[in-house]
């Protein structure tokens, strides 16, 4: 196990993963461009969910490269990567079930977002999350939920508009599960931990 994690802690791997996440973050903000153009300024920080999650993880990776831990960003990253990673996979699967088809972009989004969820957990043994980090990240996540489904700022899936109430309900409980994932992998006392390879 330590050999595998030694590979994940390799500086070149971290730099490569950072570049991939930075690219994904930039593309994600571009993808949200049309929606951001119509979003009131007060909500701008809460609309581009997935690119913000990958931005958090990019900062985590930058910290790893510098041999540092940014605990708050680690908590935000594991919770939001898991939440929005799983959310996007489920929404694209629902789109396929509803319409009977899915464009190539949909399959690409499913693969990339599943990768988001996985990478946040893979690097959890390196996290140094404190209780207050998890509390703040949990508040951010639930608050984002309210912005999306109370003020109508959620991503637009036109084929699923008829199911918005159910999607909002599902997303709330996915947020709760994601916070639990953050605690289980990033904070609990008996979790698996590792130090960086020198």
XYZ file of N, CA and C in Angstrom:
594
model
N 0.827 -1.211 0.000
C 0.000 0.000 0.000
C 0.858 1.258 0.000
N 1.927 1.261 0.835
C 2.805 2.423 0.878
C 3.506 2.652 -0.452
N 3.792 1.557 -1.176
C 4.424 1.688 -2.497
C 3.487 2.413 -3.460
N 2.208 2.049 -3.425
C 1.215 2.691 -4.295
C 1.102 4.168 -3.960
N 1.017 4.467 -2.667
C 0.880 5.868 -2.273
C 2.174 6.643 -2.468
N 3.295 5.943 -2.464
C 4.552 6.594 -2.815
C 4.510 7.107 -4.244
N 3.841 6.341 -5.115
C 3.672 6.771 -6.506
C 2.776 7.996 -6.579
N 1.670 7.985 -5.824
C 0.760 9.134 -5.824
C 1.430 10.389 -5.252
N 2.388 10.196 -4.348
C 3.070 11.329 -3.729
C 4.265 11.813 -4.542
N 4.567 11.123 -5.634
C 5.687 11.515 -6.485
C 5.462 12.926 -7.030
N 6.492 13.751 -6.970
C 6.360 15.158 -7.366
C 5.889 15.314 -8.812
N 6.416 14.483 -9.721
C 6.016 14.576 -11.119
C 4.538 14.222 -11.304
N 4.072 13.229 -10.567
C 2.659 12.849 -10.637
C 1.788 13.983 -10.103
N 2.218 14.584 -9.003
C 1.466 15.693 -8.429
C 1.391 16.870 -9.394
N 2.499 17.173 -10.056
C 2.513 18.277 -11.016
C 1.605 17.970 -12.203
N 1.676 16.735 -12.703
C 0.811 16.337 -13.815
C -0.662 16.441 -13.423
N -0.990 15.946 -12.241
C -2.373 16.003 -11.767
C -2.818 17.441 -11.559
N -1.910 18.287 -11.087
C -2.229 19.708 -10.930
C -2.571 20.332 -12.281
N -1.771 20.035 -13.301
C -2.027 20.588 -14.632
C -3.376 20.120 -15.173
N -3.683 18.841 -14.961
C -4.970 18.305 -15.415
C -6.119 19.020 -14.715
N -5.992 19.231 -13.415
C -7.063 19.880 -12.667
C -7.189 21.361 -13.003
N -6.062 22.020 -13.252
C -6.125 23.429 -13.668
C -6.827 23.538 -15.018
N -6.475 22.641 -15.948
C -7.143 22.635 -17.252
C -8.641 22.390 -17.076
N -8.991 21.398 -16.241
C -10.398 21.100 -16.009
C -11.131 22.260 -15.365
N -10.459 22.971 -14.477
C -11.059 24.129 -13.817
C -11.344 25.235 -14.832
N -10.361 25.539 -15.662
C -10.524 26.589 -16.673
C -11.645 26.217 -17.650
N -11.633 24.956 -18.117
C -12.680 24.513 -19.036
C -14.051 24.564 -18.356
N -14.084 24.181 -17.075
C -15.347 24.194 -16.342
C -15.935 25.588 -16.226
N -15.101 26.575 -15.920
C -15.597 27.955 -15.847
C -16.060 28.432 -17.225
N -15.347 27.993 -18.266
C -15.778 28.329 -19.633
C -17.143 27.697 -19.914
N -17.325 26.426 -19.512
C -18.583 25.713 -19.733
C -19.746 26.430 -19.054
N -19.484 27.024 -17.887
C -20.515 27.749 -17.140
C -20.699 29.182 -17.637
N -19.924 29.595 -18.640
C -19.921 30.988 -19.062
C -21.288 31.557 -19.358
N -22.111 30.800 -20.105
C -23.440 31.298 -20.468
C -24.306 31.520 -19.236
N -24.188 30.631 -18.246
C -24.995 30.770 -17.040
C -24.455 31.880 -16.146
N -23.138 32.008 -16.063
C -22.542 33.068 -15.258
C -22.912 34.442 -15.788
N -23.071 34.548 -17.109
C -23.425 35.835 -17.714
C -24.795 36.310 -17.246
N -25.677 35.363 -16.876
C -27.031 35.706 -16.425
C -27.195 35.608 -14.914
N -26.094 35.397 -14.198
C -26.156 35.188 -12.750
C -25.922 36.503 -12.011
N -26.795 36.846 -11.034
C -26.543 38.036 -10.209
C -25.194 37.926 -9.511
N -24.508 39.047 -9.365
C -23.145 39.055 -8.819
C -23.055 38.377 -7.469
N -24.088 38.496 -6.634
C -24.056 37.941 -5.283
C -23.967 36.415 -5.286
N -24.381 35.790 -6.391
C -24.392 34.330 -6.470
C -23.229 33.753 -7.279
N -22.385 34.587 -7.835
C -21.368 34.114 -8.779
C -20.449 33.040 -8.197
N -20.084 33.170 -6.916
C -19.145 32.214 -6.315
C -19.760 30.833 -6.138
N -21.103 30.744 -6.205
C -21.774 29.488 -5.879
C -22.340 28.762 -7.095
N -22.239 29.338 -8.271
C -22.842 28.728 -9.454
C -21.942 27.680 -10.108
N -20.668 27.982 -10.396
C -19.829 26.984 -11.092
C -19.316 25.909 -10.138
N -20.153 24.919 -9.867
C -19.875 23.944 -8.806
C -18.636 23.092 -9.062
N -18.628 22.353 -10.160
C -17.525 21.426 -10.413
C -16.179 22.120 -10.611
N -16.112 23.215 -11.392
C -14.811 23.875 -11.521
C -14.302 24.456 -10.213
N -15.202 24.879 -9.344
C -14.762 25.380 -8.036
C -14.214 24.234 -7.198
N -14.837 23.055 -7.306
C -14.328 21.879 -6.596
C -12.930 21.524 -7.078
N -12.719 21.531 -8.403
C -11.391 21.208 -8.925
C -10.394 22.322 -8.624
N -10.869 23.552 -8.467
C -10.000 24.647 -8.028
C -9.511 24.395 -6.609
N -10.428 23.981 -5.730
C -10.025 23.641 -4.356
C -8.942 22.558 -4.377
N -9.159 21.531 -5.202
C -8.199 20.428 -5.234
C -6.878 20.860 -5.861
N -6.937 21.777 -6.808
C -5.698 22.309 -7.383
C -4.857 22.995 -6.308
N -5.511 23.726 -5.418
C -4.798 24.377 -4.317
C -4.230 23.343 -3.350
N -4.975 22.253 -3.142
C -4.480 21.154 -2.300
C -3.223 20.551 -2.922
N -3.271 20.286 -4.225
C -2.119 19.704 -4.913
C -0.925 20.651 -4.886
N -1.175 21.940 -5.048
C -0.094 22.915 -4.966
C 0.560 22.860 -3.589
N -0.277 22.734 -2.554
C 0.263 22.581 -1.204
C 1.117 21.331 -1.079
N 0.648 20.215 -1.633
C 1.424 18.975 -1.579
C 2.781 19.139 -2.252
N 2.779 19.801 -3.404
C 4.035 20.024 -4.132
C 5.010 20.849 -3.292
N 4.453 21.774 -2.510
C 5.267 22.620 -1.628
C 5.513 21.978 -0.268
N 5.064 20.703 -0.107
C 5.196 19.962 1.150
C 4.420 20.630 2.286
N 3.243 21.143 1.950
C 2.403 21.818 2.937
C 0.984 21.272 2.856
N 0.259 21.434 3.950
C -1.153 21.059 3.994
C -2.007 22.301 4.169
N -2.981 22.448 3.301
C -3.978 23.505 3.422
C -5.285 22.834 3.842
N -5.454 22.659 5.155
C -6.538 21.836 5.682
C -7.930 22.247 5.249
N -8.193 23.550 5.222
C -9.530 23.997 4.831
C -9.812 23.634 3.377
N -8.836 23.845 2.498
C -9.026 23.493 1.093
C -9.133 21.983 0.921
N -8.434 21.219 1.774
C -8.541 19.763 1.710
C -9.953 19.316 2.060
N -10.543 19.934 3.092
C -11.916 19.597 3.481
C -12.899 20.003 2.392
N -12.737 21.204 1.857
C -13.608 21.658 0.770
C -13.469 20.763 -0.457
N -12.232 20.356 -0.732
C -11.982 19.552 -1.927
C -12.632 18.179 -1.831
N -12.402 17.452 -0.744
C -12.924 16.083 -0.688
C -14.448 16.079 -0.700
N -15.069 17.048 -0.013
C -16.533 17.094 0.025
C -17.105 17.479 -1.333
N -16.572 18.549 -1.930
C -17.157 19.028 -3.186
C -16.784 18.150 -4.372
N -15.582 17.586 -4.375
C -15.229 16.670 -5.461
C -16.147 15.454 -5.477
N -16.390 14.895 -4.297
C -17.270 13.728 -4.221
C -18.699 14.123 -4.606
N -19.182 15.214 -4.032
C -20.568 15.616 -4.277
C -20.828 15.890 -5.750
N -20.049 16.779 -6.341
C -20.325 17.178 -7.722
C -19.865 16.128 -8.718
N -18.885 15.328 -8.326
C -18.493 14.223 -9.179
C -19.624 13.225 -9.331
N -20.186 12.791 -8.206
C -21.295 11.833 -8.239
C -22.540 12.464 -8.841
N -22.798 13.729 -8.507
C -23.992 14.422 -9.002
C -24.017 14.456 -10.520
N -22.890 14.819 -11.124
C -22.850 14.921 -12.584
C -23.039 13.556 -13.240
N -22.462 12.515 -12.651
C -22.650 11.166 -13.196
C -24.127 10.789 -13.155
N -24.776 11.024 -12.028
C -26.192 10.668 -11.883
C -27.065 11.481 -12.836
N -26.783 12.794 -12.977
C -27.601 13.631 -13.856
C -27.479 13.184 -15.316
N -26.287 12.815 -15.726
C -26.119 12.357 -17.105
C -26.768 11.000 -17.328
N -26.722 10.147 -16.302
C -27.424 8.868 -16.407
C -28.934 9.090 -16.492
N -29.463 10.026 -15.717
C -30.894 10.344 -15.762
C -31.278 10.932 -17.118
N -30.382 11.759 -17.665
C -30.647 12.316 -18.994
C -30.753 11.205 -20.021
N -29.841 10.232 -19.943
C -29.892 9.094 -20.864
C -31.187 8.300 -20.685
N -31.581 8.074 -19.429
C -32.799 7.311 -19.153
C -34.043 8.063 -19.618
N -33.996 9.402 -19.547
C -35.159 10.216 -19.919
C -35.284 10.383 -21.425
N -34.155 10.593 -22.095
C -34.192 10.904 -23.528
C -33.846 9.710 -24.415
N -33.200 8.697 -23.829
C -32.797 7.543 -24.603
C -31.482 7.719 -25.327
N -30.831 8.864 -25.124
C -29.544 9.104 -25.770
C -28.733 10.089 -24.932
N -27.444 10.128 -25.230
C -26.548 11.033 -24.525
C -25.437 11.421 -25.494
N -25.172 12.723 -25.644
C -24.100 13.116 -26.556
C -22.741 12.680 -26.020
N -21.753 12.692 -26.888
C -20.400 12.298 -26.497
C -19.914 13.118 -25.313
N -20.280 14.403 -25.299
C -19.879 15.276 -24.186
C -20.394 14.738 -22.854
N -21.598 14.143 -22.881
C -22.173 13.593 -21.663
C -21.342 12.458 -21.100
N -20.862 11.576 -21.978
C -20.006 10.473 -21.525
C -18.663 10.987 -21.016
N -18.146 12.015 -21.677
C -16.889 12.620 -21.225
C -17.060 13.254 -19.848
N -18.201 13.917 -19.654
C -18.481 14.529 -18.353
C -18.607 13.472 -17.262
N -19.252 12.357 -17.590
C -19.388 11.276 -16.604
C -18.017 10.744 -16.199
N -17.157 10.499 -17.172
C -15.823 9.956 -16.881
C -14.987 10.942 -16.077
N -14.990 12.209 -16.486
C -14.163 13.204 -15.800
C -14.670 13.477 -14.383
N -15.982 13.487 -14.206
C -16.531 13.759 -12.880
C -16.386 12.565 -11.944
N -16.458 11.356 -12.491
C -16.174 10.192 -11.660
C -14.720 10.237 -11.201
N -13.834 10.655 -12.096
C -12.431 10.833 -11.734
C -12.260 11.868 -10.641
N -13.053 12.929 -10.685
C -13.010 13.944 -9.625
C -13.308 13.324 -8.267
N -14.392 12.555 -8.214
C -14.803 11.962 -6.939
C -13.726 11.021 -6.408
N -13.121 10.250 -7.299
C -12.126 9.260 -6.895
C -10.842 9.916 -6.412
N -10.370 10.947 -7.129
C -9.095 11.546 -6.761
C -9.155 12.218 -5.388
N -10.302 12.780 -5.054
C -10.430 13.408 -3.739
C -10.253 12.409 -2.613
N -10.737 11.185 -2.822
C -10.620 10.138 -1.807
C -9.232 9.507 -1.820
N -8.666 9.325 -3.009
C -7.344 8.707 -3.109
C -6.313 9.460 -2.275
N -6.374 10.784 -2.309
C -5.357 11.577 -1.618
C -5.701 11.870 -0.154
N -6.828 11.324 0.324
C -7.257 11.583 1.703
C -6.224 11.207 2.768
N -5.420 10.125 2.594
C -4.428 9.813 3.633
C -3.397 10.914 3.854
N -3.251 11.816 2.894
C -2.299 12.910 3.032
C -2.918 14.159 3.665
N -4.246 14.182 3.806
C -4.920 15.367 4.326
C -4.652 15.532 5.825
N -4.682 16.761 6.253
C -4.580 17.088 7.680
C -5.729 18.033 8.024
N -6.922 17.467 8.014
C -8.147 18.238 8.224
C -8.455 18.326 9.718
N -8.818 19.505 10.180
C -9.232 19.718 11.558
C -10.757 19.835 11.608
N -11.343 19.637 12.798
C -12.812 19.715 12.883
C -13.396 21.004 12.318
N -12.751 22.144 12.593
C -13.322 23.403 12.112
C -13.258 23.504 10.596
N -12.258 22.853 9.992
C -12.191 22.818 8.529
C -13.426 22.107 7.964
N -13.757 20.961 8.576
C -14.894 20.179 8.092
C -16.203 20.924 8.320
N -16.318 21.624 9.444
C -17.530 22.399 9.737
C -17.725 23.500 8.701
N -16.666 24.245 8.427
C -16.759 25.329 7.435
C -17.093 24.771 6.061
N -16.419 23.676 5.675
C -16.685 23.062 4.371
C -18.119 22.535 4.296
N -18.612 21.974 5.403
C -19.990 21.488 5.431
C -20.993 22.624 5.287
N -20.732 23.745 5.966
C -21.616 24.913 5.853
C -21.606 25.442 4.423
N -20.408 25.529 3.832
C -20.299 25.975 2.440
C -21.154 25.102 1.532
N -21.073 23.783 1.736
C -21.772 22.836 0.869
C -23.288 22.966 0.995
N -23.794 23.030 2.226
C -25.237 23.164 2.433
C -25.719 24.527 1.968
N -24.926 25.564 2.228
C -25.285 26.906 1.771
C -25.383 26.936 0.242
N -24.448 26.285 -0.421
C -24.482 26.202 -1.875
C -25.773 25.540 -2.345
N -26.212 24.535 -1.589
C -27.469 23.846 -1.893
C -28.634 24.820 -1.880
N -28.670 25.675 -0.857
C -29.757 26.651 -0.740
C -29.728 27.641 -1.906
N -28.526 28.078 -2.272
C -28.409 28.998 -3.405
C -28.944 28.347 -4.676
N -28.587 27.086 -4.880
C -28.998 26.382 -6.098
C -30.506 26.164 -6.170
N -31.105 25.638 -5.084
C -32.477 25.147 -5.175
C -33.518 26.056 -4.522
N -33.078 27.060 -3.767
C -34.018 28.069 -3.255
C -34.044 29.269 -4.200
N -32.860 29.667 -4.681
C -32.773 30.827 -5.564
C -32.652 30.444 -7.047
N -32.714 29.150 -7.337
C -32.755 28.695 -8.721
C -31.469 28.873 -9.494
N -30.325 28.684 -8.838
C -29.024 28.873 -9.484
C -28.363 27.555 -9.905
N -29.099 26.431 -9.846
C -28.511 25.132 -10.166
C -28.177 25.049 -11.652
N -27.248 24.131 -11.997
C -26.919 23.949 -13.414
C -28.161 23.564 -14.215
N -28.195 23.990 -15.465
C -29.366 23.769 -16.305
C -29.274 22.447 -17.055
N -30.184 21.537 -16.728
C -30.350 20.291 -17.480
C -31.782 20.319 -18.017
N -31.943 20.865 -19.222
C -33.284 21.124 -19.744
C -34.143 19.870 -19.814
N -33.529 18.727 -20.086
C -34.297 17.490 -20.208
C -34.814 16.983 -18.865
N -34.308 17.568 -17.780
C -34.680 17.094 -16.445
C -35.483 18.124 -15.652
N -35.953 19.181 -16.312
C -36.655 20.255 -15.602
C -37.879 19.746 -14.835
N -38.532 18.732 -15.346
C -39.736 18.199 -14.695
C -39.418 17.509 -13.377
N -38.128 17.216 -13.153
C -37.737 16.463 -11.958
C -36.953 17.306 -10.950
N -37.019 18.639 -11.074
C -36.175 19.504 -10.254
C -36.402 19.323 -8.750
N -37.646 19.126 -8.346
C -37.913 18.929 -6.914
C -37.218 17.670 -6.406
N -37.324 16.590 -7.155
C -36.676 15.339 -6.755
C -35.156 15.460 -6.816
N -34.653 16.179 -7.817
C -33.210 16.382 -7.933
C -32.697 17.195 -6.753
N -33.443 18.216 -6.357
C -33.057 19.014 -5.196
C -33.020 18.177 -3.926
N -34.010 17.307 -3.767
C -34.050 16.420 -2.595
C -32.866 15.466 -2.602
N -32.618 14.855 -3.774
C -31.469 13.958 -3.917
C -30.166 14.688 -3.620
N -30.030 15.911 -4.121
C -28.785 16.657 -3.973
C -28.538 17.029 -2.518
N -29.600 17.331 -1.773
C -29.436 17.622 -0.348
C -28.833 16.422 0.371
N -29.380 15.246 0.139
C -28.859 14.065 0.828
C -27.498 13.647 0.302
N -27.213 13.964 -0.944
C -25.871 13.734 -1.468
C -24.872 14.654 -0.753
N -25.302 15.862 -0.425
C -24.444 16.773 0.345
C -24.138 16.200 1.720
N -25.151 15.660 2.375
C -24.955 15.055 3.698
C -23.988 13.878 3.591
N -24.184 13.026 2.580
C -23.283 11.892 2.360
C -21.856 12.386 2.098
N -21.718 13.455 1.344
C -20.398 13.980 1.004
C -19.678 14.510 2.241
N -20.412 15.140 3.125
C -19.819 15.614 4.383
C -19.361 14.418 5.219
N -20.172 13.359 5.234
C -19.774 12.142 5.931
C -18.511 11.551 5.311
N -18.438 11.535 3.984
C -17.246 11.040 3.295
C -16.033 11.861 3.707
N -16.204 13.188 3.787
C -15.116 14.049 4.226
C -14.645 13.710 5.630
N -15.596 13.415 6.510
C -15.229 13.042 7.884
C -14.562 11.666 7.902
N -15.153 10.701 7.188
C -14.674 9.324 7.241
C -13.252 9.195 6.714
N -12.987 9.813 5.588
C -11.667 9.680 4.963
C -10.667 10.753 5.403
N -11.171 11.885 5.904
C -10.265 12.989 6.172
C -10.081 13.400 7.614
N -10.942 12.900 8.524
C -10.878 13.430 9.888
C -10.928 12.382 10.990
N -11.667 11.310 10.808
C -11.857 10.361 11.907
C -10.512 9.847 12.426
N -10.483 9.509 13.698
C -9.220 9.192 14.373
C -8.546 7.944 13.816
N -9.303 6.931 13.413
C -8.712 5.669 12.966
C -8.528 5.598 11.457
N -8.516 6.739 10.798
C -8.350 6.735 9.351
C -6.906 6.401 8.971
N -6.716 6.014 7.735
C -5.400 5.672 7.189
C -4.662 6.973 6.861
N -3.469 7.178 7.410
C -2.708 8.400 7.156
C -1.308 8.073 6.629
N -0.759 9.015 5.894
C 0.581 8.872 5.334
C 1.289 10.220 5.359
N 2.619 10.174 5.400
C 3.425 11.367 5.229
C 3.946 11.393 3.812
N 4.337 12.573 3.346
C 4.867 12.699 2.001
C 6.240 12.045 1.894
N 6.499 11.492 0.710
C 7.833 10.917 0.443
C 8.813 12.069 0.239
N 9.933 12.030 0.926
C 10.930 13.101 0.830
C 11.719 12.990 -0.466
